[in-house]
Tab-separated table of C-alpha atoms in Angstrom:
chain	number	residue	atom	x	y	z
D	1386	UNK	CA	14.519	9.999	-13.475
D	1387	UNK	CA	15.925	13.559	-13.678
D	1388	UNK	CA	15.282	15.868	-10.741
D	1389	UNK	CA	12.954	17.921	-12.846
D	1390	UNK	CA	10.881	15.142	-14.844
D	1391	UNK	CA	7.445	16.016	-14.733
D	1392	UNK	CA	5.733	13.072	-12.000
D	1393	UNK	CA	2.148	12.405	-11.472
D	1394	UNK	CA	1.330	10.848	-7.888
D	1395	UNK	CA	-1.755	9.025	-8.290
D	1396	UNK	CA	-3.218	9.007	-4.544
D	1397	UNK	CA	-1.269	11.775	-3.224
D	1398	UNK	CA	-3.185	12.898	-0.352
D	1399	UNK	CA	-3.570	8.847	1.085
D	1400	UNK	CA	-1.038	6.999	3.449
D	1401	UNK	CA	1.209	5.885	0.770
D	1402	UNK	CA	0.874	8.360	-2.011
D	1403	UNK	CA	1.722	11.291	0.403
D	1404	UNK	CA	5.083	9.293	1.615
D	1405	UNK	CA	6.499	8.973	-1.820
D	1406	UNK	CA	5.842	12.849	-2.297
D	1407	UNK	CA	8.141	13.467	0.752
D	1408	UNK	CA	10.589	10.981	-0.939
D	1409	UNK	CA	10.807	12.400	-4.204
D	1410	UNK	CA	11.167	15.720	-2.327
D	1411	UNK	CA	13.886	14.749	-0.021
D	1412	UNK	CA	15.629	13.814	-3.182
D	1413	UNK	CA	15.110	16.593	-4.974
D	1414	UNK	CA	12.468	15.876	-7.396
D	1415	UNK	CA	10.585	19.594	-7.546
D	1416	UNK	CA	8.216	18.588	-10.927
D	1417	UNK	CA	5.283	17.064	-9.496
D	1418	UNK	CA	1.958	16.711	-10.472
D	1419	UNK	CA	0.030	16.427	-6.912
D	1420	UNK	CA	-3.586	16.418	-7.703
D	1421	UNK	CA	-6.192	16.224	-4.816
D	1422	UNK	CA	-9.690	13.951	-5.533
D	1423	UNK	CA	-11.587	17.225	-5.590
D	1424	UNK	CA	-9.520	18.538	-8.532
D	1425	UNK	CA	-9.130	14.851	-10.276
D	1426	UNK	CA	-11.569	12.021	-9.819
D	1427	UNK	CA	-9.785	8.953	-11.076
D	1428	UNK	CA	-12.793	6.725	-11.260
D	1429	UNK	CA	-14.078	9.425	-13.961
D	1430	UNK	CA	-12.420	8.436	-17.626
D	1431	UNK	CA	-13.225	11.829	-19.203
D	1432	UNK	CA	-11.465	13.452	-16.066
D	1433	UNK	CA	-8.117	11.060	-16.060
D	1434	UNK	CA	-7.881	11.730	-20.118
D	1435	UNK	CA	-8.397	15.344	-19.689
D	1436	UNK	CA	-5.378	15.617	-17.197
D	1437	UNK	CA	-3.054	13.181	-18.934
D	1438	UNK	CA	-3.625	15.482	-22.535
D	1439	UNK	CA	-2.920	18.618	-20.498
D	1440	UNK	CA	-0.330	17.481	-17.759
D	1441	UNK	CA	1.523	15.106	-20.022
D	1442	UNK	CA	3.368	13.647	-16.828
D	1443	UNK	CA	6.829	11.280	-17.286
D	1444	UNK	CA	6.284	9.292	-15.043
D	1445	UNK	CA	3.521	7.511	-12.681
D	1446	UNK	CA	2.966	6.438	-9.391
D	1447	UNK	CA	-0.307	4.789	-9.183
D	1448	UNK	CA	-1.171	4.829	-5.173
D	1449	UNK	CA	-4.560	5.453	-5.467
D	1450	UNK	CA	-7.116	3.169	-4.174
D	1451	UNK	CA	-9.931	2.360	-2.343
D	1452	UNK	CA	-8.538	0.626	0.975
D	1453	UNK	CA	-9.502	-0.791	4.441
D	1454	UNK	CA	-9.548	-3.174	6.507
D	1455	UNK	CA	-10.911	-6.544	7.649
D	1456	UNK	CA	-14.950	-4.309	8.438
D	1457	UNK	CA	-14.385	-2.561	5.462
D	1458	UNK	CA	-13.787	-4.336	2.892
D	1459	UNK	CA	-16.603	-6.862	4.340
D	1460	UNK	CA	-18.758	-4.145	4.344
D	1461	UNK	CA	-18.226	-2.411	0.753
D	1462	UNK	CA	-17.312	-5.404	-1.325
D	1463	UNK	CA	-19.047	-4.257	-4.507
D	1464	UNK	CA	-17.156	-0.352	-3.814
D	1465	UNK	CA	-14.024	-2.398	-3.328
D	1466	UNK	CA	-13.422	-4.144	-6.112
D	1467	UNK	CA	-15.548	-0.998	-9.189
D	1468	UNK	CA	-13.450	1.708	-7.389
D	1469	UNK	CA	-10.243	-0.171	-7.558
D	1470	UNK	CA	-11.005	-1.545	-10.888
D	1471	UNK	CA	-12.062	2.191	-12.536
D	1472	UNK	CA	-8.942	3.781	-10.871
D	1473	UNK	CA	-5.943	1.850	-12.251
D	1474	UNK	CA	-7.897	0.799	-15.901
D	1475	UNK	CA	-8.219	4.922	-15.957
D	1476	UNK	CA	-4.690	5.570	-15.230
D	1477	UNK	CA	-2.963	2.898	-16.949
D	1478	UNK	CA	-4.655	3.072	-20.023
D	1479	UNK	CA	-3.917	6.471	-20.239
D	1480	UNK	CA	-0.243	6.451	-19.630
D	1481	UNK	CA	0.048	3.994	-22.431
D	1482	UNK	CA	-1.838	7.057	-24.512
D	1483	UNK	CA	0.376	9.586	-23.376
D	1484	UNK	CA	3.700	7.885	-23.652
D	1485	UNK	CA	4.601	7.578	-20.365
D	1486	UNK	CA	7.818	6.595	-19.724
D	1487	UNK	CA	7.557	4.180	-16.312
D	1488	UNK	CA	4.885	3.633	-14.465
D	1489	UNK	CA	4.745	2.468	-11.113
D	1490	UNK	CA	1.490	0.379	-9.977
D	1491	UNK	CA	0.921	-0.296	-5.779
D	1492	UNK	CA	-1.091	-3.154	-5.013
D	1493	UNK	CA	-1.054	-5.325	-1.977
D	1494	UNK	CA	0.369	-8.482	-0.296
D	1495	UNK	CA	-3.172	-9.650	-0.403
D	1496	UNK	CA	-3.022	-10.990	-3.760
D	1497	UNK	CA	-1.383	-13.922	-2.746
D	1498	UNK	CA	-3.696	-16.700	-2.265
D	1499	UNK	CA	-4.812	-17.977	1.642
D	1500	UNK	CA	-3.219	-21.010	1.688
D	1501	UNK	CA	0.093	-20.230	-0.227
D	1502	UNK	CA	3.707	-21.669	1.682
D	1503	UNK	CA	5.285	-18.816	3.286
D	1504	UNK	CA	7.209	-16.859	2.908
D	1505	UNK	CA	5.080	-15.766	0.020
D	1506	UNK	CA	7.016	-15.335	-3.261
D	1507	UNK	CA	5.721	-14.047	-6.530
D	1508	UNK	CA	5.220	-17.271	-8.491
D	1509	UNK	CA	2.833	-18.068	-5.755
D	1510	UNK	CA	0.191	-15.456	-7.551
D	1511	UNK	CA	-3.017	-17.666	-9.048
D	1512	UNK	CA	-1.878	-20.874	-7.817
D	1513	UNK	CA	-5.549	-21.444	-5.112
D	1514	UNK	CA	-8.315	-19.793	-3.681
D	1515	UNK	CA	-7.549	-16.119	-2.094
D	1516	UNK	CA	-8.737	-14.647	1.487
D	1517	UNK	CA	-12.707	-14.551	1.221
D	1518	UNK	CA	-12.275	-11.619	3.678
D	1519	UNK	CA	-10.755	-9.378	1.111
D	1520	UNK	CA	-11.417	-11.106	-1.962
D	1521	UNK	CA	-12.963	-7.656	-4.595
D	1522	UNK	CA	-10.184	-6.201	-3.559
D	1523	UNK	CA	-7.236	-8.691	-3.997
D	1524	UNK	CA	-8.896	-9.174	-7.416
D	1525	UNK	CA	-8.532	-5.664	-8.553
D	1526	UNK	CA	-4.888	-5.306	-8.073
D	1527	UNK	CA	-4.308	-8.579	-9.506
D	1528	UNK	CA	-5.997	-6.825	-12.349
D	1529	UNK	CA	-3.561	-4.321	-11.942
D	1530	UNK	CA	-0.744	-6.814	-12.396
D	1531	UNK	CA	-2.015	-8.297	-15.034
D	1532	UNK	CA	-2.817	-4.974	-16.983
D	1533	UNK	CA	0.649	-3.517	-16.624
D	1534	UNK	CA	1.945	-7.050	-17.706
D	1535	UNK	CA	-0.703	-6.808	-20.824
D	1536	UNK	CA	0.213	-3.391	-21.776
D	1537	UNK	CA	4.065	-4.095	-21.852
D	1538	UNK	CA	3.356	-7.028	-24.225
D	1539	UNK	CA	1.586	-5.493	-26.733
D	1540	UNK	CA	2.354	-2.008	-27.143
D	1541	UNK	CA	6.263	-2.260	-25.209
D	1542	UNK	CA	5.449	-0.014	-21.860
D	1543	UNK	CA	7.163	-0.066	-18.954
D	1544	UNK	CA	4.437	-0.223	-16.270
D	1545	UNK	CA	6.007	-2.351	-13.293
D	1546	UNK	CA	4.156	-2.952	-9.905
D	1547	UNK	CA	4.775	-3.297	-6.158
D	1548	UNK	CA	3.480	-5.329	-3.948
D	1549	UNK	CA	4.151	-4.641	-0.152
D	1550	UNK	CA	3.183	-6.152	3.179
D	1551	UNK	CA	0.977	-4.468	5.186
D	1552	UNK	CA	1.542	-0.743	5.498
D	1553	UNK	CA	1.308	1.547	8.269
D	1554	UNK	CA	2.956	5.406	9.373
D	1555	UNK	CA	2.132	9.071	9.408
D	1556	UNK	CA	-1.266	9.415	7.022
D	1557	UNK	CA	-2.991	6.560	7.712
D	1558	UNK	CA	-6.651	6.503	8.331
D	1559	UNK	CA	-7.752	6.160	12.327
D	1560	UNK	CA	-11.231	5.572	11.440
D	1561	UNK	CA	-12.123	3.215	14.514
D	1562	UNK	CA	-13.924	0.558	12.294
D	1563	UNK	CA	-12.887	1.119	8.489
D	1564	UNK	CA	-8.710	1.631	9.088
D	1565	UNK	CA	-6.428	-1.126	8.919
D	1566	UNK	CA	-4.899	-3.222	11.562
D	1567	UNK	CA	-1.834	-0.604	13.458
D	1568	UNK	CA	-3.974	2.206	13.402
D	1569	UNK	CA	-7.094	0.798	14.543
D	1570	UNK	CA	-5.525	-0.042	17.378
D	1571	UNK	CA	-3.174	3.161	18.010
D	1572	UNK	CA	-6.989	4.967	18.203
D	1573	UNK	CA	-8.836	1.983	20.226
D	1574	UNK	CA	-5.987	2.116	23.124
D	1575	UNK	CA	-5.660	6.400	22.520
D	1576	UNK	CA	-9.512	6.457	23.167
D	1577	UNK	CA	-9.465	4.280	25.832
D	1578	UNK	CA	-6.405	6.710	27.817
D	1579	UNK	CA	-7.863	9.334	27.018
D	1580	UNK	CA	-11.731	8.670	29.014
D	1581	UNK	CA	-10.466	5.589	31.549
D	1582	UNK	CA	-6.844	7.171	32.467
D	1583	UNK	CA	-3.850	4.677	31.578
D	1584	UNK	CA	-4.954	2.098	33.797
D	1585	UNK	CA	-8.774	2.004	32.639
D	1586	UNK	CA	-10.697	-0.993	31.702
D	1587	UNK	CA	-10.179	-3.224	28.878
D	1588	UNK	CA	-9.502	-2.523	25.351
D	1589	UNK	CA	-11.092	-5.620	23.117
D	1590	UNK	CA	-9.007	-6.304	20.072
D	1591	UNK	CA	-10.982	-7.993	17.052
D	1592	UNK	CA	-10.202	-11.573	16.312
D	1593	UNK	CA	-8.414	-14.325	18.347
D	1594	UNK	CA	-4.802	-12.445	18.037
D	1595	UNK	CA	-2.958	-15.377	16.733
D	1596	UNK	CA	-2.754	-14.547	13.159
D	1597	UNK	CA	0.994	-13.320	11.931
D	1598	UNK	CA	1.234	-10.375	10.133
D	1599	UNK	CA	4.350	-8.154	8.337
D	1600	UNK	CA	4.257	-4.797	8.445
D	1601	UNK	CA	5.896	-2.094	6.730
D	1602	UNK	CA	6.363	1.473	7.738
D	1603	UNK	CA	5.232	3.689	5.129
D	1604	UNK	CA	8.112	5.774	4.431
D	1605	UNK	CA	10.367	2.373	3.664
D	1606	UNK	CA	7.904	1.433	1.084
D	1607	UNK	CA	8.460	4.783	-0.663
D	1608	UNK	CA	12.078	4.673	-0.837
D	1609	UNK	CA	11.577	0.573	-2.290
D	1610	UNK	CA	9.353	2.346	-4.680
D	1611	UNK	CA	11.992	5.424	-6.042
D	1612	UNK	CA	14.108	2.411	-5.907
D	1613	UNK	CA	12.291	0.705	-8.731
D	1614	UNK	CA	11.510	3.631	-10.377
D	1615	UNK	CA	15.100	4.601	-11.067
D	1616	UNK	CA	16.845	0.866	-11.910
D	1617	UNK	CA	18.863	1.490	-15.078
D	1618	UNK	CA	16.989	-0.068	-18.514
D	1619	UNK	CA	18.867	-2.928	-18.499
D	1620	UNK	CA	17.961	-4.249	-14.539
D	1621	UNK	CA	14.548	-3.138	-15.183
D	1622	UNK	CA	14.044	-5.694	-18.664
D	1623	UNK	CA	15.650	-8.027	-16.975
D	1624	UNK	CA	13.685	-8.011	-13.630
D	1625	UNK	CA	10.201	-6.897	-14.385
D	1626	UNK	CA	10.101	-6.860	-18.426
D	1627	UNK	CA	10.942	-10.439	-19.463
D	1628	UNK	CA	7.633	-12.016	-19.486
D	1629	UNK	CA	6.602	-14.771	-18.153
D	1630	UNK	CA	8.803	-13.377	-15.595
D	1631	UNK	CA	7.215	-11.531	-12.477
D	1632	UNK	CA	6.300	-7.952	-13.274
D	1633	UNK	CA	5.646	-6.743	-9.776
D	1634	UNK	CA	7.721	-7.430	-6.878
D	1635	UNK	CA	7.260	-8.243	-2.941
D	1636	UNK	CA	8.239	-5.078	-0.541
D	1637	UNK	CA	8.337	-6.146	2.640
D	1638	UNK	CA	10.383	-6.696	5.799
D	1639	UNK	CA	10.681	-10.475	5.701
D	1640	UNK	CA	9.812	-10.272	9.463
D	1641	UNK	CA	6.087	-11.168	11.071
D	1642	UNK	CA	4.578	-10.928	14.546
D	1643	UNK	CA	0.806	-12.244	15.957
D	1644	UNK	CA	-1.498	-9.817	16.248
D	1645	UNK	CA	-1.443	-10.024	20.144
D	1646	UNK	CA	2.168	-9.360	20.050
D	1647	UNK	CA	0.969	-6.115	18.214
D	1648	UNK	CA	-0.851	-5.055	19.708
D	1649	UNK	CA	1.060	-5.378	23.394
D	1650	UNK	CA	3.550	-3.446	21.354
D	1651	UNK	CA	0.935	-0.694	20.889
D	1652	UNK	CA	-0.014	0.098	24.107
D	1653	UNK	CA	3.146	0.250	25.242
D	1654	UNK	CA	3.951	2.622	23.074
D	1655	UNK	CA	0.278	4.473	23.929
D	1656	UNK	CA	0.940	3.846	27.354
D	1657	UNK	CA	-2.072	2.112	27.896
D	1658	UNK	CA	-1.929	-0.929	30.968
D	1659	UNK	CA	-5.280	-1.346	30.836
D	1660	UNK	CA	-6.849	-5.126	30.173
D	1661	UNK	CA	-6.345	-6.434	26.832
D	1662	UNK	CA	-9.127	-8.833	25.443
D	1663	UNK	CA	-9.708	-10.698	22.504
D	1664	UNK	CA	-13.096	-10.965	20.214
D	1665	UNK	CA	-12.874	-14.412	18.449
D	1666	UNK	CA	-16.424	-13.754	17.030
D	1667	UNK	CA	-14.307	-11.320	14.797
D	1668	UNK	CA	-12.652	-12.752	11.369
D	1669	UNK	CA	-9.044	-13.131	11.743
D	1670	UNK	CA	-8.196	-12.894	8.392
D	1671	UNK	CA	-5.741	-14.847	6.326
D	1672	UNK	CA	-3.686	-17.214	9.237
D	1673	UNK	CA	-0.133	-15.529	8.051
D	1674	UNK	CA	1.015	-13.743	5.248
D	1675	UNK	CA	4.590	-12.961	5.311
D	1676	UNK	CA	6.816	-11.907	2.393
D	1677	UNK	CA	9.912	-13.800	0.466
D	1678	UNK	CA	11.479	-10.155	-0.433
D	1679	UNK	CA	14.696	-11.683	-1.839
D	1680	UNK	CA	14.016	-10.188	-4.985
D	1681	UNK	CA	13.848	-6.695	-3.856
D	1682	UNK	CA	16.589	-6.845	-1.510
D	1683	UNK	CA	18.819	-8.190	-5.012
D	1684	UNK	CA	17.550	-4.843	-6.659
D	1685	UNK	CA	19.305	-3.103	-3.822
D	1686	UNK	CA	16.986	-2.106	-1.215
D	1687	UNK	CA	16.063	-3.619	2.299
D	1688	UNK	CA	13.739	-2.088	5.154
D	1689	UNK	CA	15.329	0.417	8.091
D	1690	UNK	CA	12.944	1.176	10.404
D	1691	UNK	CA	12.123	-1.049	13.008
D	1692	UNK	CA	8.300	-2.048	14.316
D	1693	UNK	CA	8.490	-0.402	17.445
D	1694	UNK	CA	10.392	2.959	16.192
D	1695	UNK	CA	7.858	3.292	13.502
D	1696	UNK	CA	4.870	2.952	15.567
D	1697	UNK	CA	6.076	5.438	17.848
D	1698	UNK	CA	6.435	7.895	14.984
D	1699	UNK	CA	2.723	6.898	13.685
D	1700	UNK	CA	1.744	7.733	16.782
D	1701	UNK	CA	3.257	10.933	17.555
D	1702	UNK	CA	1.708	12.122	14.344
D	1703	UNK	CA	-1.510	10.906	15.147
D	1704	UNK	CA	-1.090	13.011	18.592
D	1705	UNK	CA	-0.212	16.138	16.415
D	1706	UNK	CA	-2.967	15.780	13.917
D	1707	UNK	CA	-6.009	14.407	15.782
D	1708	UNK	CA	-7.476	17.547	17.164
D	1709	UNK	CA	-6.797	19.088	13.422
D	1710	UNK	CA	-8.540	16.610	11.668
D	1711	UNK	CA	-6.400	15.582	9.787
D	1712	UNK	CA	-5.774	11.844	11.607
């Protein structure tokens, strides 16, 4: 991509959207098409056509979606799975129309089914039954896959996807109920400091704490995804375009941790030595799901920041944006 191609970020105000615009702008990409959801509502077809005829952007990053975690996607199932579904058939179709160059689809490590041997590599996609807990949602990115695979058969595109681990950093959503796993509990053990002092009662984590997850800080991810974006023709055929081949690839650390071990590493860094306690009655989720990101690191590109740095960095922004609003 040249500095000044004209790129549409699809999701631009969420957690990972708005770390591939700081990417793109640390490298000098000043072209881009940053749309908020008031301005352009993706699960609208007339809206996403309108823009694409107007904007005619290069090239895409599709990070928009509906997200959550374990409570919310048990809780919205049906918004899950039409949201997600509406989004990415809106965008991709519509890149094919306009000629898009490359587009770049995020999904999710979820897509992988429960029981799969870990590390989870990409041939292990549709081979048994996926996590009931997130189920509508694992469906619609694997969707996603299998559009972008559909598109570049028949009509030649170049619409590639990503699939990372878990994801957390500055942006994420603190709701106390709907977020996902890191910053639920950055704002259970913040709200528990805040009225109980650092040594106040006990914090209860949801689930037995045993399950192993990877995770991902945010601003990695985007770099793996400008990373893809930019392989030269020939790497790109060969690694995403040669069907049956994969068309999406693992981002991920390789590296996993129980939830308990998490979460001790959370408030320590919240400073937090209050009682930690465990709520079995709570889904765990998927046992593990860890990544086989061989395939990624080949392309040239392997995870910097540690756990522990980059959940001290999610939660000094969460201490600078709480009071705004914006956290």
């Amino acid at each position: 991509m040249q500095t000044d191609a004209k790129i549409f970020v699809a999701g631009s105000s969420g957690l990972v959207g708005s770390a591939i615009i700081r990417c793109l702008r640390h490298q000098g990409f000043h072209n881009l098409l940053v749309p908020d959801r008031d301005r352009l509502d993706l699960t609208d077809a007339r809206a996403v056509k309108f823009f694409f005829e107007t904007e005619q952007p290069e090239y895409v990053f599709l990070a928009a979606a509906k997200v959550g975690g374990i409570h919310a996607n048990q809780t919205y199932p049906a918004e899950f799975v039409r949201d997600n579904l509406l989004i990415q058939t809106h965008v991709i179709h519509q890149a094919w129309l306009s000629g898009v160059k490359r587009l770049l689809f995020l999904g999710s490590s979820c897509i992988y089914p429960k029981h799969a041997l870990q590390p989870l590599r990409e041939d292990s996609l549709l081979t048994g039954p996926l996590e009931p807990t997130n189920e509508p949602y694992a469906l619609a990115k694997i969707a996603g896959i299998k559009m972008c695979e559909s598109y570049n058969r028949q009509y030649g595109t170049r619409f590639v996807a990503a699939m990372p681990t878990n994801i957390f950093g500055p942006g994420d959503n603190f709701h106390p109920e709907n977020s996902h796993v890191v910053p639920a509990l950055i704002r259970r053990f913040h709200d528990a400091k805040a009225l109980q002092g650092a040594c106040g009662g006990a914090v209860t984590v949801w689930g037995t704490g045993t399950p192993r997850r990877e995770l991902l800080y945010v601003d990695d991810l985007a770099e793996a995804c400008l990373c893809i974006m930019q392989l030269q023709d020939d790497a790109l055929m060969r690694e995403f375009l040669s069907y049956p081949k994969p068309c999406f690839v693992n981002i991920g650390t390789g590296l996993d941790v129980t939830i308990q071990e998490l979460a001790e590493m959370v408030r320590q860094v919240v400073g937090y030595q209050g009682e930690l306690v465990f709520d079995p009655s709570k889904a765990d989720g998927t046992p593990r799901k860890v990544l086989d990101v061989s395939r990624i690191q080949h392309l040239g590109w392997q995870a910097k920041t540690d756990l522990q740095k980059g959940l001290a960095q999610t939660y000094a922004w969460y201490l600078e944006n709480a009071e705004t609003g914006r956290a």
